[in-house]
CSV table of C-alpha atoms in Angstrom, one decimal:
chain,number,residue,atom,x,y,z
K,1,MET,CA,69.3,-34.7,-41.5
K,2,GLU,CA,65.8,-36.1,-40.7
K,3,LYS,CA,64.8,-36.3,-37.1
K,4,PHE,CA,66.0,-39.4,-35.2
K,5,ASP,CA,65.8,-38.6,-31.4
K,6,LEU,CA,65.7,-40.5,-28.2
K,7,HIS,CA,63.7,-39.3,-25.3
K,8,ILE,CA,64.3,-40.8,-21.8
K,9,LEU,CA,61.0,-41.0,-19.9
K,10,GLY,CA,62.4,-43.2,-17.1
K,11,CYS,CA,65.7,-44.8,-16.3
K,12,GLY,CA,65.3,-46.4,-12.8
K,13,SER,CA,65.1,-50.1,-12.0
K,14,ALA,CA,62.4,-52.0,-10.1
K,15,LEU,CA,62.5,-50.3,-6.7
K,16,PRO,CA,60.8,-46.8,-6.8
K,17,THR,CA,62.8,-43.7,-5.8
K,18,THR,CA,62.2,-40.0,-5.8
K,19,ARG,CA,65.0,-39.6,-8.4
K,20,HIS,CA,63.9,-41.8,-11.2
K,21,PHE,CA,60.8,-43.2,-13.0
K,22,PRO,CA,60.9,-46.9,-14.1
K,23,THR,CA,62.2,-47.7,-17.5
K,24,SER,CA,60.5,-46.1,-20.6
K,25,GLN,CA,61.8,-44.4,-23.7
K,26,ILE,CA,60.6,-42.8,-26.9
K,27,VAL,CA,62.3,-43.0,-30.3
K,28,ASN,CA,61.2,-40.2,-32.6
K,29,MET,CA,61.9,-41.1,-36.2
K,30,ARG,CA,60.7,-38.4,-38.5
K,31,ASP,CA,57.9,-37.5,-36.1
K,32,LYS,CA,56.7,-41.1,-35.8
K,33,LEU,CA,56.9,-42.1,-32.1
K,34,PHE,CA,57.9,-45.5,-30.9
K,35,MET,CA,57.8,-46.4,-27.2
K,36,ILE,CA,60.3,-48.8,-25.7
K,37,ASP,CA,59.1,-50.3,-22.4
K,38,CYS,CA,56.3,-48.6,-20.4
K,39,GLY,CA,57.0,-48.5,-16.7
K,40,GLU,CA,54.7,-46.7,-14.2
K,41,GLY,CA,54.3,-43.0,-14.9
K,42,ALA,CA,55.4,-43.3,-18.5
K,43,GLN,CA,52.3,-41.3,-19.7
K,44,LEU,CA,53.1,-38.5,-17.3
K,45,GLN,CA,56.7,-38.3,-18.5
K,46,PHE,CA,55.4,-38.4,-22.1
K,47,ARG,CA,53.5,-35.2,-21.3
K,48,LYS,CA,56.5,-33.6,-19.6
K,49,SER,CA,58.5,-34.3,-22.7
K,50,HIS,CA,55.9,-32.4,-24.9
K,51,LEU,CA,55.3,-35.4,-27.1
K,52,LYS,CA,52.0,-36.0,-28.9
K,53,PHE,CA,50.0,-39.2,-28.1
K,54,SER,CA,48.6,-39.1,-31.6
K,55,ARG,CA,52.0,-39.9,-33.1
K,56,LEU,CA,52.5,-43.0,-31.0
K,57,ASN,CA,51.4,-46.2,-32.8
K,58,HIS,CA,53.9,-48.9,-31.7
K,59,ILE,CA,55.1,-49.9,-28.3
K,60,PHE,CA,57.9,-52.4,-27.8
K,61,ILE,CA,58.1,-54.3,-24.5
K,62,SER,CA,61.5,-56.0,-23.8
K,63,HIS,CA,60.2,-58.4,-21.1
K,64,LEU,CA,57.4,-58.9,-18.7
K,65,HIS,CA,58.8,-57.6,-15.5
K,66,GLY,CA,56.5,-55.0,-13.9
K,67,ASP,CA,58.9,-52.1,-14.0
K,68,HIS,CA,58.9,-52.4,-17.8
K,69,CYS,CA,55.2,-52.8,-18.4
K,70,PHE,CA,53.1,-51.6,-15.4
K,71,GLY,CA,52.4,-48.3,-17.2
K,72,LEU,CA,50.6,-49.9,-20.2
K,73,LEU,CA,47.1,-50.1,-18.7
K,74,GLY,CA,47.1,-46.4,-17.7
K,75,LEU,CA,48.5,-45.3,-21.1
K,76,ILE,CA,45.9,-47.4,-23.0
K,77,SER,CA,43.1,-46.0,-20.8
K,78,THR,CA,44.2,-42.4,-21.3
K,79,LEU,CA,44.3,-42.9,-25.1
K,80,ASN,CA,40.7,-44.2,-24.8
K,81,LEU,CA,39.6,-41.2,-22.8
K,82,LEU,CA,41.1,-39.0,-25.6
K,83,GLY,CA,38.9,-40.7,-28.2
K,84,ARG,CA,41.7,-42.3,-30.1
K,85,THR,CA,40.7,-44.1,-33.2
K,86,ALA,CA,44.0,-45.3,-34.7
K,87,GLU,CA,45.2,-48.8,-33.9
K,88,LEU,CA,47.8,-49.3,-31.2
K,89,HIS,CA,50.3,-52.1,-31.8
K,90,ILE,CA,52.1,-53.6,-28.8
K,91,HIS,CA,55.1,-55.9,-29.5
K,92,SER,CA,56.3,-58.2,-26.7
K,93,PRO,CA,57.4,-61.7,-25.7
K,94,LYS,CA,54.7,-64.2,-25.3
K,95,GLY,CA,52.2,-63.7,-22.4
K,96,LEU,CA,51.4,-60.0,-22.4
K,97,GLU,CA,48.1,-60.3,-24.3
K,98,GLY,CA,46.8,-62.9,-21.9
K,99,LEU,CA,47.6,-60.5,-19.0
K,100,MET,CA,46.2,-57.4,-20.5
K,101,ILE,CA,42.9,-58.5,-22.1
K,102,PRO,CA,41.1,-59.2,-18.8
K,103,MET,CA,42.2,-55.8,-17.4
K,104,LEU,CA,41.2,-54.0,-20.6
K,105,ASP,CA,37.8,-55.8,-20.6
K,106,PHE,CA,37.2,-54.7,-17.0
K,107,PHE,CA,38.5,-51.1,-17.1
K,108,ASN,CA,37.9,-50.2,-20.8
K,109,ARG,CA,34.7,-51.9,-21.8
K,110,GLN,CA,34.0,-49.4,-24.5
K,111,MET,CA,37.2,-49.0,-26.5
K,112,THR,CA,37.4,-46.3,-29.1
K,113,TYR,CA,40.3,-48.0,-30.9
K,114,LYS,CA,41.9,-51.4,-31.3
K,115,VAL,CA,44.9,-52.7,-29.3
K,116,ILE,CA,46.7,-55.3,-31.4
K,117,PHE,CA,49.3,-57.5,-29.7
K,118,HIS,CA,52.3,-59.0,-31.6
K,119,GLU,CA,54.4,-61.7,-30.0
K,120,PHE,CA,58.0,-62.2,-30.8
K,121,GLY,CA,60.5,-64.9,-29.9
K,122,THR,CA,63.5,-64.2,-27.7
K,123,LYS,CA,65.9,-66.8,-28.8
K,124,ALA,CA,67.0,-65.4,-32.2
K,125,ALA,CA,67.2,-61.9,-33.7
K,126,ALA,CA,64.2,-61.1,-35.9
K,127,VAL,CA,62.7,-58.1,-37.7
K,128,ILE,CA,59.5,-57.2,-35.9
K,129,TYR,CA,58.7,-53.9,-37.5
K,130,GLU,CA,59.5,-52.3,-40.8
K,131,ASP,CA,58.3,-49.2,-42.8
K,132,ARG,CA,59.8,-47.1,-45.5
K,133,SER,CA,62.4,-45.5,-43.4
K,134,LEU,CA,63.1,-47.9,-40.4
K,135,THR,CA,63.5,-51.5,-39.3
K,136,VAL,CA,63.2,-52.7,-35.7
K,137,THR,CA,65.1,-56.0,-34.9
K,138,THR,CA,65.1,-57.9,-31.7
K,139,ILE,CA,68.4,-58.3,-29.8
K,140,PRO,CA,68.3,-61.6,-27.8
K,141,LEU,CA,69.3,-61.0,-24.2
K,142,ARG,CA,69.7,-63.2,-21.1
K,143,HIS,CA,67.7,-62.3,-18.0
K,144,ARG,CA,65.6,-64.1,-15.5
K,145,MET,CA,62.8,-64.4,-18.0
K,146,PRO,CA,62.6,-64.2,-21.8
K,147,CYS,CA,63.9,-60.8,-22.8
K,148,CYS,CA,65.0,-58.9,-25.9
K,149,GLY,CA,66.5,-55.5,-26.7
K,150,PHE,CA,65.8,-53.7,-29.9
K,151,LEU,CA,67.9,-52.4,-32.8
K,152,PHE,CA,66.3,-49.3,-34.6
K,153,ALA,CA,68.0,-49.0,-37.9
K,154,GLU,CA,67.4,-46.3,-40.4
K,155,LYS,CA,67.2,-47.4,-44.0
K,156,GLN,CA,69.5,-46.0,-46.7
K,157,ARG,CA,67.8,-43.2,-48.5
K,158,PRO,CA,68.1,-42.7,-52.3
K,159,ASN,CA,70.9,-40.7,-53.7
K,160,HIS,CA,70.5,-36.9,-54.0
K,161,ILE,CA,70.0,-35.6,-57.5
K,162,ILE,CA,72.5,-32.9,-58.7
K,163,ARG,CA,70.1,-30.6,-60.4
K,164,GLU,CA,72.6,-28.8,-62.6
K,165,MET,CA,73.8,-32.1,-64.1
K,166,ILE,CA,70.2,-33.3,-64.7
K,167,ASP,CA,69.5,-30.1,-66.5
K,168,PHE,CA,72.8,-30.2,-68.5
K,169,TYR,CA,72.0,-33.7,-69.8
K,170,GLN,CA,68.3,-32.9,-70.2
K,171,VAL,CA,67.3,-36.0,-68.3
K,172,PRO,CA,63.6,-36.7,-68.5
K,173,VAL,CA,61.6,-36.6,-65.3
K,174,TYR,CA,60.5,-40.2,-65.7
K,175,GLU,CA,64.2,-41.3,-65.3
K,176,LEU,CA,64.8,-39.6,-62.0
K,177,ASN,CA,63.6,-42.3,-59.7
K,178,ARG,CA,65.9,-44.9,-61.4
K,179,ILE,CA,68.8,-42.5,-61.2
K,180,LYS,CA,68.1,-41.8,-57.5
K,181,ASN,CA,68.3,-45.5,-56.9
K,182,GLY,CA,71.7,-45.9,-58.6
K,183,ALA,CA,71.0,-46.3,-62.3
K,184,ASP,CA,73.2,-44.7,-65.0
K,185,TYR,CA,71.5,-42.6,-67.7
K,186,VAL,CA,71.7,-43.4,-71.3
K,187,THR,CA,71.1,-40.4,-73.6
K,188,PRO,CA,69.0,-40.7,-76.8
K,189,GLU,CA,72.4,-40.8,-78.7
K,190,GLY,CA,73.5,-43.9,-76.7
K,191,GLU,CA,76.0,-42.2,-74.4
K,192,VAL,CA,76.1,-43.6,-70.9
K,193,ILE,CA,76.2,-41.0,-68.2
K,194,ALA,CA,77.6,-42.5,-65.0
K,195,ASN,CA,75.3,-42.2,-61.9
K,196,ALA,CA,78.2,-40.7,-60.0
K,197,ARG,CA,78.0,-37.6,-62.3
K,198,LEU,CA,74.3,-37.2,-61.7
K,199,THR,CA,73.9,-37.8,-58.0
K,200,HIS,CA,75.7,-37.6,-54.7
K,201,PRO,CA,75.2,-40.2,-51.8
K,202,SER,CA,72.6,-39.6,-49.2
K,203,GLU,CA,73.5,-39.4,-45.5
K,204,THR,CA,74.8,-42.5,-43.8
K,205,PRO,CA,71.9,-44.4,-42.1
K,206,ARG,CA,71.8,-44.1,-38.3
K,207,SER,CA,71.1,-46.8,-35.7
K,208,TYR,CA,70.1,-47.0,-32.1
K,209,ALA,CA,70.5,-50.2,-29.9
K,210,TYR,CA,68.6,-50.7,-26.7
K,211,CYS,CA,69.9,-53.4,-24.4
K,212,SER,CA,67.4,-53.9,-21.6
K,213,ASP,CA,67.8,-56.1,-18.5
K,214,THR,CA,70.5,-58.7,-19.1
K,215,ILE,CA,73.5,-60.4,-17.6
K,216,TYR,CA,76.8,-59.4,-19.2
K,217,LEU,CA,76.4,-60.9,-22.6
K,218,PRO,CA,79.3,-60.5,-25.1
K,219,SER,CA,77.2,-62.3,-27.8
K,220,VAL,CA,75.3,-59.0,-28.5
K,221,VAL,CA,78.5,-57.3,-29.7
K,222,GLU,CA,78.2,-58.7,-33.2
K,223,GLN,CA,74.7,-57.5,-33.8
K,224,ILE,CA,75.2,-53.9,-32.5
K,225,LYS,CA,78.6,-53.2,-34.1
K,226,GLY,CA,79.1,-49.6,-35.0
K,227,VAL,CA,75.7,-48.3,-33.9
K,228,ASP,CA,75.5,-44.5,-33.4
K,229,LEU,CA,74.0,-44.8,-29.9
K,230,LEU,CA,73.8,-47.7,-27.5
K,231,PHE,CA,71.7,-47.7,-24.4
K,232,HIS,CA,72.8,-50.5,-22.1
K,233,GLU,CA,71.5,-51.2,-18.6
K,234,ALA,CA,74.1,-50.6,-15.9
K,235,THR,CA,72.2,-51.5,-12.8
K,236,PHE,CA,75.2,-52.0,-10.5
K,237,ALA,CA,78.7,-50.7,-9.8
K,238,ASP,CA,81.7,-53.0,-9.8
K,239,GLU,CA,81.6,-53.5,-6.0
K,240,ASP,CA,78.2,-55.1,-6.5
K,241,ALA,CA,79.2,-57.4,-9.4
K,242,PRO,CA,78.1,-60.6,-7.5
K,243,ARG,CA,74.7,-59.1,-7.0
K,244,ALA,CA,74.5,-58.2,-10.7
K,245,LYS,CA,75.4,-61.8,-11.7
K,246,GLU,CA,72.8,-63.2,-9.2
K,247,THR,CA,70.0,-61.0,-10.5
K,248,PHE,CA,71.0,-61.3,-14.2
K,249,HIS,CA,72.0,-57.6,-14.5
K,250,THR,CA,75.0,-55.8,-15.8
K,251,THR,CA,77.6,-53.5,-14.1
K,252,ALA,CA,78.6,-50.1,-15.6
K,253,THR,CA,82.0,-51.5,-16.4
K,254,GLN,CA,80.5,-54.4,-18.2
K,255,ALA,CA,78.2,-52.1,-20.2
K,256,ALA,CA,81.2,-50.1,-21.2
K,257,GLN,CA,83.1,-53.2,-22.3
K,258,ILE,CA,80.2,-54.1,-24.6
K,259,ALA,CA,80.3,-50.6,-26.1
K,260,ARG,CA,84.0,-50.7,-26.6
K,261,ASP,CA,84.0,-54.2,-28.1
K,262,ALA,CA,81.2,-53.3,-30.5
K,263,GLY,CA,82.8,-50.0,-31.6
K,264,VAL,CA,79.7,-48.0,-31.0
K,265,LYS,CA,79.9,-44.2,-31.3
K,266,LYS,CA,78.2,-43.3,-28.0
K,267,LEU,CA,77.0,-45.1,-24.9
K,268,MET,CA,74.2,-44.2,-22.6
K,269,ILE,CA,73.8,-46.1,-19.3
K,270,GLY,CA,70.6,-46.5,-17.2
K,271,HIS,CA,68.3,-48.8,-15.3
K,272,PHE,CA,70.0,-47.6,-12.1
K,273,SER,CA,69.6,-49.5,-8.8
K,274,ALA,CA,67.9,-47.5,-6.1
K,275,ARG,CA,71.0,-48.2,-3.8
K,276,TYR,CA,73.0,-45.5,-5.5
K,277,GLU,CA,72.2,-41.9,-4.3
K,278,ASP,CA,74.7,-40.6,-6.9
K,279,GLU,CA,75.0,-42.4,-10.2
K,280,ASN,CA,78.3,-40.7,-11.0
K,281,VAL,CA,80.0,-43.7,-9.4
K,282,LEU,CA,78.5,-45.7,-12.3
K,283,LEU,CA,79.5,-43.1,-14.9
K,284,LYS,CA,83.1,-43.0,-13.6
K,285,GLU,CA,83.5,-46.7,-13.9
K,286,ALA,CA,82.0,-46.7,-17.5
K,287,VAL,CA,84.1,-43.8,-18.7
K,288,ALA,CA,87.3,-45.5,-17.6
K,289,ILE,CA,86.5,-48.1,-20.2
K,290,PHE,CA,84.5,-46.2,-22.8
K,291,PRO,CA,85.0,-42.4,-22.6
K,292,ASP,CA,82.0,-41.3,-24.7
K,293,THR,CA,79.5,-42.4,-22.0
K,294,GLN,CA,76.6,-40.4,-20.5
K,295,LEU,CA,74.1,-41.1,-17.8
K,296,ALA,CA,70.4,-41.4,-18.8
K,297,LYS,CA,68.1,-39.0,-17.0
K,298,GLU,CA,64.4,-38.2,-17.1
K,299,THR,CA,63.3,-35.9,-19.9
K,300,LEU,CA,66.7,-36.1,-21.6
K,301,CYS,CA,66.5,-35.9,-25.4
K,302,VAL,CA,69.5,-36.8,-27.6
K,303,SER,CA,69.9,-37.0,-31.3
K,304,VAL,CA,71.1,-40.3,-32.6
């Protein structure tokens, strides 16, 4: 299987603690790095996770609350000090470019590379990034300001050639791409060799869903059905459900209900409120609903 890993750089919420950094994650897809949110200290955590800045080309910001984007200026400045030349693409809801450009003009007057901002809407799901192996689609959420999560979906790879059968039927090299993509082979004598005799299916594509700050929102279930890994914010415990509703956040129980209803394979919860000295109270509540749940923690790396 090709690499598809999730690195947790920070999993705390807005108020700083000595236990957690603000929200930030890295998705490593075949050694291409994609950052999700960039709270304070993200670049330090990036270093601790032994990741390479040169492999980071796209950053996805879920919404413009400071604990999800205050780390951007420092990261951009560090890349400038390192003499980066490759473009850096930042995807976010409307407004980030207007905030960042004056600061970049003041602190980084001689940039060695271009920072390119891409705005996305938050009302409807949309593909905002695509390459040969991956698509990134927004997940509309409901928070105190425009906010989206992100669905990272691996593309189906071509079928695997069965070398022995290719040799047996003396299939020409120029036919192999067609056969990998599902075509049958017709011999010079006109015999049709079914694709299923020449190939076997590639691995099932994997997917990762990131649900950032949001009130309990059952409407996301349909979009994230069956994902291999779901990260869902679980800022509060059940006893603080009124506070969760007031601040447009989710409880651990509610996050687990989303995971259960969507039939996901694994759930990771994070964005913990500073009021909890021990997040196991959140884990216990989530596991009661969705057993395959784990707590996010700094420098944790999991395979999707």
